[in-house]
Coordinates of C-alpha atoms in Angstrom, one line a residue:
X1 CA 0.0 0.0 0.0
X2 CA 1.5 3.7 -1.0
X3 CA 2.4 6.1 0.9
X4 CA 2.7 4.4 4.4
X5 CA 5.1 5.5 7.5
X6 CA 7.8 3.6 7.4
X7 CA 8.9 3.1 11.0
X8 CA 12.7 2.6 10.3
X9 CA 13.4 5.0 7.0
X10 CA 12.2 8.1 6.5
X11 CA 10.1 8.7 2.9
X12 CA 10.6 4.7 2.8
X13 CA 13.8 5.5 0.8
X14 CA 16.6 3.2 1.3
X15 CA 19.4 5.4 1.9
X16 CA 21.8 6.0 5.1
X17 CA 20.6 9.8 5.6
X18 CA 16.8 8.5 5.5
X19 CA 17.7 5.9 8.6
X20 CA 15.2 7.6 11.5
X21 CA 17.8 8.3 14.6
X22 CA 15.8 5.7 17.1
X23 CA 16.7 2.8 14.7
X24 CA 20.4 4.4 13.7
X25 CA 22.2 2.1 16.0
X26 CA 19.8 -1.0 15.7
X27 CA 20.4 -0.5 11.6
X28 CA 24.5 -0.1 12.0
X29 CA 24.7 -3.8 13.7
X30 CA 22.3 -4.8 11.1
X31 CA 24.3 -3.9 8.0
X32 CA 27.1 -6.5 9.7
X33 CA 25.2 -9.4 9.5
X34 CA 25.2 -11.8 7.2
X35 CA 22.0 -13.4 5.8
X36 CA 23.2 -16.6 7.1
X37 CA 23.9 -15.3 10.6
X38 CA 20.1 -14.1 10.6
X39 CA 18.9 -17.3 9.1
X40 CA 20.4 -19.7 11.6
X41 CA 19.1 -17.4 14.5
X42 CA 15.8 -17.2 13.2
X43 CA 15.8 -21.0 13.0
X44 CA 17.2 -21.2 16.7
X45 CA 14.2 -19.0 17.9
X46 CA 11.3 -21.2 15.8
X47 CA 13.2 -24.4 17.6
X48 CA 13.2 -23.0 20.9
X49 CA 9.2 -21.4 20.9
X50 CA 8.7 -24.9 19.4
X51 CA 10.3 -26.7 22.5
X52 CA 8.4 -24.3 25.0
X53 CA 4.5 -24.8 23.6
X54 CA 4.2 -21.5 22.5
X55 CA 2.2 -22.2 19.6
X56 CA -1.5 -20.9 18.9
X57 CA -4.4 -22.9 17.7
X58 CA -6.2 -21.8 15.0
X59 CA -9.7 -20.9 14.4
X60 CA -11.8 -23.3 11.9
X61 CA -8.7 -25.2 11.5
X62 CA -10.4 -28.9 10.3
X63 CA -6.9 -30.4 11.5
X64 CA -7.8 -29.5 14.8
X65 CA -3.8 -28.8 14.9
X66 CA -1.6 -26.0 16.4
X67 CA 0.8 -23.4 14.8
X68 CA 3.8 -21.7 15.4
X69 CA 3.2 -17.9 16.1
X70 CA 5.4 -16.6 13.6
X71 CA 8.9 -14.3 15.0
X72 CA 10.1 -11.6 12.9
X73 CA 14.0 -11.0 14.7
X74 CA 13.6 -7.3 13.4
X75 CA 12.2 -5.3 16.4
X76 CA 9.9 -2.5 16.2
X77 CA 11.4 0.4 17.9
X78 CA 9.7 3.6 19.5
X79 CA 12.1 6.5 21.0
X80 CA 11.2 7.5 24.6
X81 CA 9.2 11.0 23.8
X82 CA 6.9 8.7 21.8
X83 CA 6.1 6.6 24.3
X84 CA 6.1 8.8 27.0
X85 CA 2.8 10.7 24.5
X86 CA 1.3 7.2 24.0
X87 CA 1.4 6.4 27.7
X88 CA -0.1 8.9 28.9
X89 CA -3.1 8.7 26.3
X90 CA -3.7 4.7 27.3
X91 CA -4.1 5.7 31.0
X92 CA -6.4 8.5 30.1
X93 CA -8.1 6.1 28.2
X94 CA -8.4 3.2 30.2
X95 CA -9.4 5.6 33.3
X96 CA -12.5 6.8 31.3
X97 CA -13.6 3.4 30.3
X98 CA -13.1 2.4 33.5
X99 CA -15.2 5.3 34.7
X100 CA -18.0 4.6 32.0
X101 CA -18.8 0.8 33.4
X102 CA -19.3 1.7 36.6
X103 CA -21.6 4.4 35.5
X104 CA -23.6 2.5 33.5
X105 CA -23.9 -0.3 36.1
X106 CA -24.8 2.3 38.6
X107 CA -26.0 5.7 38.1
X108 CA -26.3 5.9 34.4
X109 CA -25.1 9.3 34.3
X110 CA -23.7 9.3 30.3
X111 CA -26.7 7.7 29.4
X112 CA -29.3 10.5 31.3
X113 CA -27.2 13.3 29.6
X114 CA -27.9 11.8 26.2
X115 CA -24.4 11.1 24.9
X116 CA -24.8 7.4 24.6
X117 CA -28.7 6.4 23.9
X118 CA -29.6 3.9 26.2
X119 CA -30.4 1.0 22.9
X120 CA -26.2 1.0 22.9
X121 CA -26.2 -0.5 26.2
X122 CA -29.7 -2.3 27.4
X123 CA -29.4 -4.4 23.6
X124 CA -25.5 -5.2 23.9
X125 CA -25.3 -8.5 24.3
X126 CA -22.3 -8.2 26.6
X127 CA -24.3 -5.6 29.0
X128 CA -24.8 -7.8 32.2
X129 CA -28.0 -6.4 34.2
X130 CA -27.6 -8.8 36.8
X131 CA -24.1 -6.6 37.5
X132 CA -26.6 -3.3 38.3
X133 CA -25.7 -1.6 41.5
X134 CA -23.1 -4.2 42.3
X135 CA -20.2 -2.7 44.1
X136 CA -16.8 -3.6 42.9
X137 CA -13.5 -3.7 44.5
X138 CA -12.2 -0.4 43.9
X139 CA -14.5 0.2 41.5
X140 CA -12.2 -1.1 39.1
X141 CA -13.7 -3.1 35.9
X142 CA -11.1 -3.7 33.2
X143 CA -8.1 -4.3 35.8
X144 CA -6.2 -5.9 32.4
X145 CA -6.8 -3.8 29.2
X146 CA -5.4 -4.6 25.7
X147 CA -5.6 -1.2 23.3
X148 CA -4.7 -1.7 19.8
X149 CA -2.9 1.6 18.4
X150 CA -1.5 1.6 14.8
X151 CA 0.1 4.3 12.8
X152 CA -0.9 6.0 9.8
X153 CA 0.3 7.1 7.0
X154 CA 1.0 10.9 8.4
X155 CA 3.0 8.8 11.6
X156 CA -0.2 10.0 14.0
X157 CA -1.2 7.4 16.6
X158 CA -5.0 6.1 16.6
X159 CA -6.6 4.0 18.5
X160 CA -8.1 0.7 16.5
X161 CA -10.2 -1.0 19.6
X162 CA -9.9 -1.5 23.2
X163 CA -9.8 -5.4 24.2
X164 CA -11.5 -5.5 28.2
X165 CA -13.0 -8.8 28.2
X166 CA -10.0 -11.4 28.3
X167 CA -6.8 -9.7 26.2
X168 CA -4.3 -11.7 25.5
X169 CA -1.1 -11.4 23.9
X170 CA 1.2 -10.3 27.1
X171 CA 2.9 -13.7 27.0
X172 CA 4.3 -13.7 23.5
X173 CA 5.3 -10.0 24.6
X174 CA 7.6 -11.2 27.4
X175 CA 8.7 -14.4 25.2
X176 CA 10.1 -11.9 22.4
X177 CA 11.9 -10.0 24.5
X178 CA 13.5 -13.0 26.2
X179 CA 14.3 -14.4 23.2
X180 CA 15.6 -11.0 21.5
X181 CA 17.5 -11.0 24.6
X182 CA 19.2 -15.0 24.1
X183 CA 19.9 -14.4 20.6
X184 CA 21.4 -11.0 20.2
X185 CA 22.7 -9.7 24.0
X186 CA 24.8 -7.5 22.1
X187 CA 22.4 -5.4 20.8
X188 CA 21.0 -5.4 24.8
X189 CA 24.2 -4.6 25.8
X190 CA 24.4 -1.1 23.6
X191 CA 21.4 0.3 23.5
X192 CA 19.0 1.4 26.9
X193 CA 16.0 -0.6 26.3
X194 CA 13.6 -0.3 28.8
X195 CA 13.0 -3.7 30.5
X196 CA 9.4 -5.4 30.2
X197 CA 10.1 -8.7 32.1
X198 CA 8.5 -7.2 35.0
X199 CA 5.3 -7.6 34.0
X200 CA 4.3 -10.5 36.1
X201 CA 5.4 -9.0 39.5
X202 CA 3.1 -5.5 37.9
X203 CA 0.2 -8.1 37.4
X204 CA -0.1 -9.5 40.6
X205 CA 0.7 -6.4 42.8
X206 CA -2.3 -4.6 40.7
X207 CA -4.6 -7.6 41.4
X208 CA -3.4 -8.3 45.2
X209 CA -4.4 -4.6 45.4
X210 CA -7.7 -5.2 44.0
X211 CA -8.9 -8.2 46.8
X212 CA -12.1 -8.2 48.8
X213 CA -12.3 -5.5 51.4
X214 CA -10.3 -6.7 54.8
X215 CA -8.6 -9.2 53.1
X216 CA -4.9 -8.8 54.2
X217 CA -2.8 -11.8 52.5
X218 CA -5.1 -12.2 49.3
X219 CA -5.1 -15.5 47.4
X220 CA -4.5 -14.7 44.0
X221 CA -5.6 -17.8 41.5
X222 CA -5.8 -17.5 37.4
X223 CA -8.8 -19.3 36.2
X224 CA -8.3 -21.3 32.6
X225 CA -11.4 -23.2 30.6
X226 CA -8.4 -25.7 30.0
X227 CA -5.7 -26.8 27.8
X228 CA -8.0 -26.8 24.6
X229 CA -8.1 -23.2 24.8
X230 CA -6.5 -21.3 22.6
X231 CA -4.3 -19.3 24.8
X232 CA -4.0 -21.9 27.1
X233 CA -0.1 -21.4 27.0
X234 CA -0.6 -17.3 28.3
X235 CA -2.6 -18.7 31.3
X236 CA 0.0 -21.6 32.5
X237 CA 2.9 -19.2 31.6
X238 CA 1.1 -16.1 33.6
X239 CA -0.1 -18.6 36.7
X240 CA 3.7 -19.7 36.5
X241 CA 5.6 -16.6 36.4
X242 CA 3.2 -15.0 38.9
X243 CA 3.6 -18.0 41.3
X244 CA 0.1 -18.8 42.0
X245 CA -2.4 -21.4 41.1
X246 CA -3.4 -22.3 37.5
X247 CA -7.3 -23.6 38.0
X248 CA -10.2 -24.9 36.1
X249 CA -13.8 -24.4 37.2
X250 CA -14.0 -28.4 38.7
X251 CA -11.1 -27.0 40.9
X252 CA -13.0 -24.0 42.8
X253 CA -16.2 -24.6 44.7
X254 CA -18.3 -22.3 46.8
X255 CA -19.3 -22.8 50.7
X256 CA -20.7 -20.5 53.3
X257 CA -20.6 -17.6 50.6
X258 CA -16.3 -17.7 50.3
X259 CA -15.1 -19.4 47.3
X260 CA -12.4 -22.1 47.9
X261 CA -9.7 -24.3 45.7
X262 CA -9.2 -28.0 46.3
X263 CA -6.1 -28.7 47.3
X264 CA -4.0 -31.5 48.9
X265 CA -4.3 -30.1 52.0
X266 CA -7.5 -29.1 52.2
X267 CA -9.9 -26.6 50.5
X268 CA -8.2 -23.1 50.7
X269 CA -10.0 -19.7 50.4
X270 CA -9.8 -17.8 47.2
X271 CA -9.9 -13.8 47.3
X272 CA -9.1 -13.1 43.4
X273 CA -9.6 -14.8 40.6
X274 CA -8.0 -13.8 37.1
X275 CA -10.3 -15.2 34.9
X276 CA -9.7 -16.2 31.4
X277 CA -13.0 -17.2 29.7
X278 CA -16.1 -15.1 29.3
X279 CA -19.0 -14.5 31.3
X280 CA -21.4 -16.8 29.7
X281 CA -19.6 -19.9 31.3
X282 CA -18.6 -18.6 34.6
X283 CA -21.5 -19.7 36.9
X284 CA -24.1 -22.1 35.1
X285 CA -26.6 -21.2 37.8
X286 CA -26.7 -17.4 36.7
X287 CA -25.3 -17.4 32.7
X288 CA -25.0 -20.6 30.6
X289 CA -26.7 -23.9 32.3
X290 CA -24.7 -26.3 30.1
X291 CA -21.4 -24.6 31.1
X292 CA -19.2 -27.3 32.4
X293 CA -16.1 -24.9 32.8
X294 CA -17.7 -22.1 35.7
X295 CA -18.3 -22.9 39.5
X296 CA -21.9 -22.7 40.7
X297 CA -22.5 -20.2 42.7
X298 CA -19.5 -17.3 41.9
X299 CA -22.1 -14.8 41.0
X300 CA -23.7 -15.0 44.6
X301 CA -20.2 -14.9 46.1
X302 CA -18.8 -12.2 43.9
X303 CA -21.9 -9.8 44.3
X304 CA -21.8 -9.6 47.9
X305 CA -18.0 -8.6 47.6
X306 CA -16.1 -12.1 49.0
X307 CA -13.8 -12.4 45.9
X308 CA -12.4 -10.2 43.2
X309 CA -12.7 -11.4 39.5
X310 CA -10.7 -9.6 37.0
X311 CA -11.6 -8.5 34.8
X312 CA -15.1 -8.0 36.5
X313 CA -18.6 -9.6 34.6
X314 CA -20.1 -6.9 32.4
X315 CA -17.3 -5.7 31.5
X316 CA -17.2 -6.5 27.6
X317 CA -20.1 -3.5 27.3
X318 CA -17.4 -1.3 27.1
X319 CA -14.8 -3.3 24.5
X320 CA -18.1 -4.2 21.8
X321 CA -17.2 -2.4 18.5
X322 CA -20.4 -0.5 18.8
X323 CA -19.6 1.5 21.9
X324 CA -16.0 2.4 20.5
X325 CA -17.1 5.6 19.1
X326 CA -18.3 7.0 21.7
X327 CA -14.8 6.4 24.1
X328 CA -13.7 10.0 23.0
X329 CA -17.4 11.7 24.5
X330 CA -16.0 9.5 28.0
X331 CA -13.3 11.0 27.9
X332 CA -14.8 14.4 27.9
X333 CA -17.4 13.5 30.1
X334 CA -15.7 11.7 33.0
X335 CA -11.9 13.6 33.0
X336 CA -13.5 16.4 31.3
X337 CA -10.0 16.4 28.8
X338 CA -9.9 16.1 25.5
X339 CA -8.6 12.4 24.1
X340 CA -4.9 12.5 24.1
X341 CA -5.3 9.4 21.2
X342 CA -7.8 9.6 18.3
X343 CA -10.0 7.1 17.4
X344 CA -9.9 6.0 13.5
X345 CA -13.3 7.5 12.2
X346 CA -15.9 5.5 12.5
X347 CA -19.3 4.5 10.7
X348 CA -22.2 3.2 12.8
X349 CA -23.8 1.3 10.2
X350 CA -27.3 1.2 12.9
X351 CA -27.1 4.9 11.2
X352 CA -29.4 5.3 8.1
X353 CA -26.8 7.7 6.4
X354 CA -23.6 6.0 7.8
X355 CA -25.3 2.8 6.6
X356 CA -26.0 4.4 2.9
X357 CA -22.3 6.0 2.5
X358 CA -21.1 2.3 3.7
X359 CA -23.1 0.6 1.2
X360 CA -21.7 3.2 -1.5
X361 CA -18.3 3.0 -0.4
X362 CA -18.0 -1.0 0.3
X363 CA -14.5 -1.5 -2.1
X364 CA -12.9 1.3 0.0
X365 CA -13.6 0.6 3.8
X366 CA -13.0 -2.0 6.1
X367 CA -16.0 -3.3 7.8
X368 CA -16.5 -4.8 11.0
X369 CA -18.9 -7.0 13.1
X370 CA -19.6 -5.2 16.3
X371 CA -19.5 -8.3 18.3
X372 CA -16.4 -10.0 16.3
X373 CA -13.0 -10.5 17.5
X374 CA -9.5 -12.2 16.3
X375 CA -10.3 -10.7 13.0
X376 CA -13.3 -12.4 11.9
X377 CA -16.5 -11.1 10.7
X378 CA -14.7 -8.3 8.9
X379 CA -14.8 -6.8 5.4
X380 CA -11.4 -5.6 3.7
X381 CA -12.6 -3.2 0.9
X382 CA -9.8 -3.2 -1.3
X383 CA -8.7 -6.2 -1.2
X384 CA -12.0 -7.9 -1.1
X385 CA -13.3 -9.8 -4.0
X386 CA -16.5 -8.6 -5.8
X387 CA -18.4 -11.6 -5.1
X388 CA -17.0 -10.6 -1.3
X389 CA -18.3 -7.6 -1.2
X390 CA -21.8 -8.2 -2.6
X391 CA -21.8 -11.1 0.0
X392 CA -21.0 -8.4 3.0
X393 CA -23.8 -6.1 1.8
X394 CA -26.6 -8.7 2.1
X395 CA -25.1 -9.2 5.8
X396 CA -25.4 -5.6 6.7
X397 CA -28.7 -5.3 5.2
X398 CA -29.7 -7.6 7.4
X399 CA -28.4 -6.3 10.6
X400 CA -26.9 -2.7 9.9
X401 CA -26.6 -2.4 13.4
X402 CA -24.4 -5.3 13.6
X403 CA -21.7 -3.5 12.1
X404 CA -19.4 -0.5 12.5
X405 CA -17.3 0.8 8.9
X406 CA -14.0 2.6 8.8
X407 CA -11.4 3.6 6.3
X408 CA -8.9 1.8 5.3
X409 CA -5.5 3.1 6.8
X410 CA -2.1 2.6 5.6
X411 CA -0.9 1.3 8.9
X412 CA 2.4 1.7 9.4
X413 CA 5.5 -0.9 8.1
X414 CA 8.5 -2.4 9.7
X415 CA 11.4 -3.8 8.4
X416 CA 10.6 -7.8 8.8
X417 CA 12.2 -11.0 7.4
X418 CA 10.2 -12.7 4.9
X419 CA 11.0 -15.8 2.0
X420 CA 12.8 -13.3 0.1
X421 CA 14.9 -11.0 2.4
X422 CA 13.8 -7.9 4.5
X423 CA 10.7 -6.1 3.0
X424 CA 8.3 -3.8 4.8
X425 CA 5.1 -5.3 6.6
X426 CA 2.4 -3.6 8.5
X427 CA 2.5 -3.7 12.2
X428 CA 0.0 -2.8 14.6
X429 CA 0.8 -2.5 19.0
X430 CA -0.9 -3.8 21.9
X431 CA 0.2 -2.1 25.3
X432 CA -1.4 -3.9 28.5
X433 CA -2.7 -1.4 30.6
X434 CA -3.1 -2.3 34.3
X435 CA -6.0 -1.2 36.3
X436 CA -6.1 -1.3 40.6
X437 CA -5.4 1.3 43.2
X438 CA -3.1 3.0 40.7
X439 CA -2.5 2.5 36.9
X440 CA 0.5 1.2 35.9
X441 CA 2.2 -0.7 32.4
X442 CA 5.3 -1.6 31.2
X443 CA 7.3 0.3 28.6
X444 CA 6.3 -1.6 25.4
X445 CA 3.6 -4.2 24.5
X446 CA 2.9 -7.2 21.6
X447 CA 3.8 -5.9 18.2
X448 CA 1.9 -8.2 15.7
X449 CA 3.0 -8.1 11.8
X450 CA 0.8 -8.7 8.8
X451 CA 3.4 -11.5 7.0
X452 CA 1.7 -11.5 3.7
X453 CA 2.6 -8.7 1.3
X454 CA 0.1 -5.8 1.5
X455 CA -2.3 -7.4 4.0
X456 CA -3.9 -4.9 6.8
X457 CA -4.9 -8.4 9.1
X458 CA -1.8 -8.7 11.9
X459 CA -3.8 -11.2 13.4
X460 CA -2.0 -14.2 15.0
X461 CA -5.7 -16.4 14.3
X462 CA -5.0 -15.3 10.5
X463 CA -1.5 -15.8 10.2
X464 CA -0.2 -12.8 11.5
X465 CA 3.4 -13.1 13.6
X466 CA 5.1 -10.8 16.7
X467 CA 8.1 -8.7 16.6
X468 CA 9.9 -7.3 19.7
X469 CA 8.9 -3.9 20.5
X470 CA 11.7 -1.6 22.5
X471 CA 10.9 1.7 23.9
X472 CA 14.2 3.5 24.1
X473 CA 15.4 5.3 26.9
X474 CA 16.0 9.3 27.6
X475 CA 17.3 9.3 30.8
X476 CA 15.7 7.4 33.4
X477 CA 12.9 4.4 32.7
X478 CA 8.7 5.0 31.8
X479 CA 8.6 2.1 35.2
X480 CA 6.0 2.7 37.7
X481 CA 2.7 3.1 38.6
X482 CA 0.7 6.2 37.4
X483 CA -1.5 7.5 39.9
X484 CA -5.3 7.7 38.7

C-alpha cells in the first residue's frame, strides 16, 4: 500500500541519511550481519518457541492442529518521547472506560445526559443487568486492558479497539523480549532498552491490590477453561511466572458464601480470581446452564463482595465495537480532557446515512462485526473480491446495526524478514494497561506483523506473527505506577 510511514526509513527510501535516529544504532549492527547469521538465528528461535509450547491454535482449522506464532527477529522500535505521549493517552483512556462501566452499572449518568442512547447498552449483548448496582473492589472493571494503536500514514497514533474482556497477547510480549535478549545480547548490551520482564510481579501487585475489602494476604488464582483453549499457553505461563495457582472451574467450589480451591491439604479460600473465559460460562446457575467450565455459585459470592474477578462480569459493554465511538465523548465527560489518542473515524452502520455511504463505499472501507474478535467477521474493501463484497452487503442489510465501517488506513511498516529478504510489513501495537489502586504498564507491548505482502490483518488467528517492541530510553525508565 503507497504512501505508508515507514517506522525505520524516513520517505521509505533506502538510503543511510533516510535511517530515523531511534533505529540508527539498531540498523548499523544490522548492515554487519550476514544473511546466514540471521537465518540460523531465526531458525534457533522457531526451535526453541517450538520446544516451549508457545504455539496458537487456529480458528476453523479442520486439522484440529496447532501453529507456530510466527517471530520476525527485526524489532519495532519507538524512542522514549513517543512513548512517554502514547502512555499517557492509554491511561487517560483506560481511566474513562473504567469510569463509563461503573456508570452504566450504577448511576447511568452518560446515558441520562444523552451522549450514549440507552439502545447501545440495554441491547448489547455483553451488557450484564444482573451486575446493576453491584459494588466492585475499587471500583475497578477492566483491571487488564489490551488497546490496539497503529500508525498511519502521516505517523499520527489512533486507536483501533480497546480489548477489556480477556486480552491476551502479554505472554508472547515477554517471550520476544527474552528471546531478542538469548539471541542477540549485544544489541542489549548497547542500546538502553527499557525492561518489560516485570510484567508479572506488575500483574499481581495490581490484582493483590484489587482483593475483597479486609482481606490482608489475598489468594490470588488464574482461572483457565483448559488446555484446549486457545491461549491456554498465556494462562499456565502467567499462573507460573506469577507464582500462584493455574485452575479450572472443577477445581473451585463455593461454601458458606467464600469461594475455595481444592487442594492437597484441604480446601483453601480464594480472594481473586484472574479469569480467562467469558461471562457466559462462569457460573451455570446465573449465565449458561450447560457450562461445564464455571463454578456454581461465583455470581452469589462475587456480588456480595467475597472475591475479586478480574476482569469483572459486564465488562465487555465497554470493549463491543459499537460503543467504540463513543470512548472519545467519556473521555470528555468523565476527566472532562480532550482524548490525548484519536479514534480512526468510524461509521455506525445502525445509522441510516452511515449505513447508505457504507453501502456506497463498500470496495474502499473495512468493515466490521460489532461483536467480532481475532479478525473475523470483517470486510477488507480493497482487497475484497466482488463476489465478497456483494456477499457483506446482504449481511449488513440484514443487521446494519451489527456493524461499524471505517477507512482503510495505511498502517504503518517495519522492516521484517520474509522468503525473500527484508521487506516492509504492516505492524499494529498492543500495550497492556493495568488497572487497581493506581494505573501502571510496562514500557512496550505485543507488536503483531501482517506476513503476507500488503495485508492490513496482523492477526496471529489469521496468520499474522510478533516482533519485539523496544521503547528506548531518555534518561531514566517509563517504570512505575501512574496514579489515577
Amino acid at each position: 500500500m503507497a504512501n505508508f510511514f515507514n517506522e525505520m526509513r524516513a520517505d521509505g527510501v533506502e538510503a543511510p541519511e533516510n535511517i530515523r535516529e531511534h533505529y540508527r544504532e539498531f540498523h548499523q549492527w544490522l548492515q554487519r550481519q550476514t544473511p546466514e547469521t540471521m537465518a540460523r538465528k531465526r531458525a534457533e528461535a522457531d526451535l526453541t518457541f517450538r520446544r516451549v509450547g508457545i504455539t496458537f491454535a487456529v480458528h476453523g482449522d479442520v486439522a484440529g492442529t496447532e501453529r507456530l506464532i510466527p517471530f520476525d527477529t527485526i524489532p519495532r522500535i519507538i524512542p522514549a518521547a513517543e512513548w512517554a505521549q502514547l502512555q499517557s493517552g492509554l491511561v487517560q483512556r483506560v481511566q474513562a472506560l473504567n469510569m463509563f462501566i461503573h456508570d452504566i452499572y450504577h448511576e447511568q449518568n452518560i446515558i441520562k445526559a444523552g451522549i450514549i442512547p440507552a439502545e447501545q447498552i440495554y441491547k448489547n449483548a455483553q451488557y450484564r443487568p444482573e451486575m446493576q448496582g453491584i459494588a466492585v473492589a475499587s471500583d475497578i472493571y477492566a483491571h487488564i486492558a489490551g488497546v490496539d494503536i497503529v500508525r498511519a500514514g502521516a505517523g499520527e497514533f489512533y486507536v483501533l479497539e480497546d480489548n477489556l474482556r480477556v486480552p491476551s497477547g502479554v505472554s508472547y510480549m515477554l517471550e520476544d523480549r527474552k528471546m531478542m535478549m538469548r539471541l542477540f545480547p549485544e544489541l542489549f548490551a548497547r542500546n538502553r532498552i527499557a525492561p518489560v520482564d516485570h510484567y508479572p510481579d506488575l500483574l499481581l501487585d495490581n490484582l493483590r491490590s484489587v482483593a475483597p475489602q479486609g482481606v490482608d494476604d489475598p489468594t490470588v488464582v488464574v482461572m483457565t477453561p483448559g488446555m484446549y483453549n486457545s491461549a491456554y499457553f498465556e494462562h499456565a505461563f502467567l499462573a507460573q511466572q506469577m507464582g500462584v495457582e493455574l485452575v479450572e472451574g472443577k477445581d473451585l467450589f463455593v461454601n458458606d458464601n467464600a469461594v475455595y480451591m481444592r487442594t492437597t491439604r484441604g480446601p483453601k479460600r480464594v480472594d481473586v480470581i484472574y479469569r480467562r473465559m467469558d461471562d457466559d460460562f462462569l457460573d451455570p446457575l446465573a449465565f449458561r446452564a450447560d457450562s461445564t467450565l464455571g463454578v456454581p455459585g461465583l455470581l452469589s459470592v462475587y456480588r456480595a463482595g467475597r472475591v475479586t474477578l478480574a476482569n469483572a462480569i459486564g465488562t465487555g459493554v465497554a470493549d463491543d465495537k459499537s460503543i467504540y465511538p463513543f470512548v472519545p465523548d467519556m473521555i470528555r465527560f468523565y476527566l472532562s480532557a480532550e482524548p490525548i489518542l484519536n479514534n480512526v473515524p468510524t461509521y455506525q452502520c445502525r445509522k441510516p446515512a452511515d449505513l447508505a455511504y457504507t453501502l456506497a463505499h463498500l470496495a474502499e472501507l473495512v468493515v466490521k462485526e460489532v461483536h467480532g474478535a481475532g479478525g473475523y467477521g470483517m470486510l477488507v474493501g480493497p482487497a475484497a473480491s466482488r463476489q465478497q463484497i456483494d456477499d457483506f452487503r446482504r449481511r449488513l442489510l440484514a443487521n446494519p446495526s451489527g456493524y461499524i465501517a471505517q477507512p482503510t488506513l495505511a498502517l504503518s511498516a517495519c522492516p521484517t524478514y520474509v522468503e525473500n529478504g527484508i521487506a516492509p510489513r504492516h505492524i499494529d501495537l498492543r500495550p497492556f494497561v493495568l488497572s487497581g489502586k493506581t494505573i501502571s504498564m510496562v514500557p512496550g507491548g505485543l507488536t503483531r506483523v501482517a506476513l503476507q505482502e500488503g495485508s492490513l490483518v496482523v492477526n496471529s488467528s489469521q496468520g499474522g506473527g510478533t516482533k519485539d517492541t523496544w521503547i528506548l530510553e531518555a534518561s531514566s525508565s517509563y517504570l512505575g505506577d501512574i496514579s489515577c
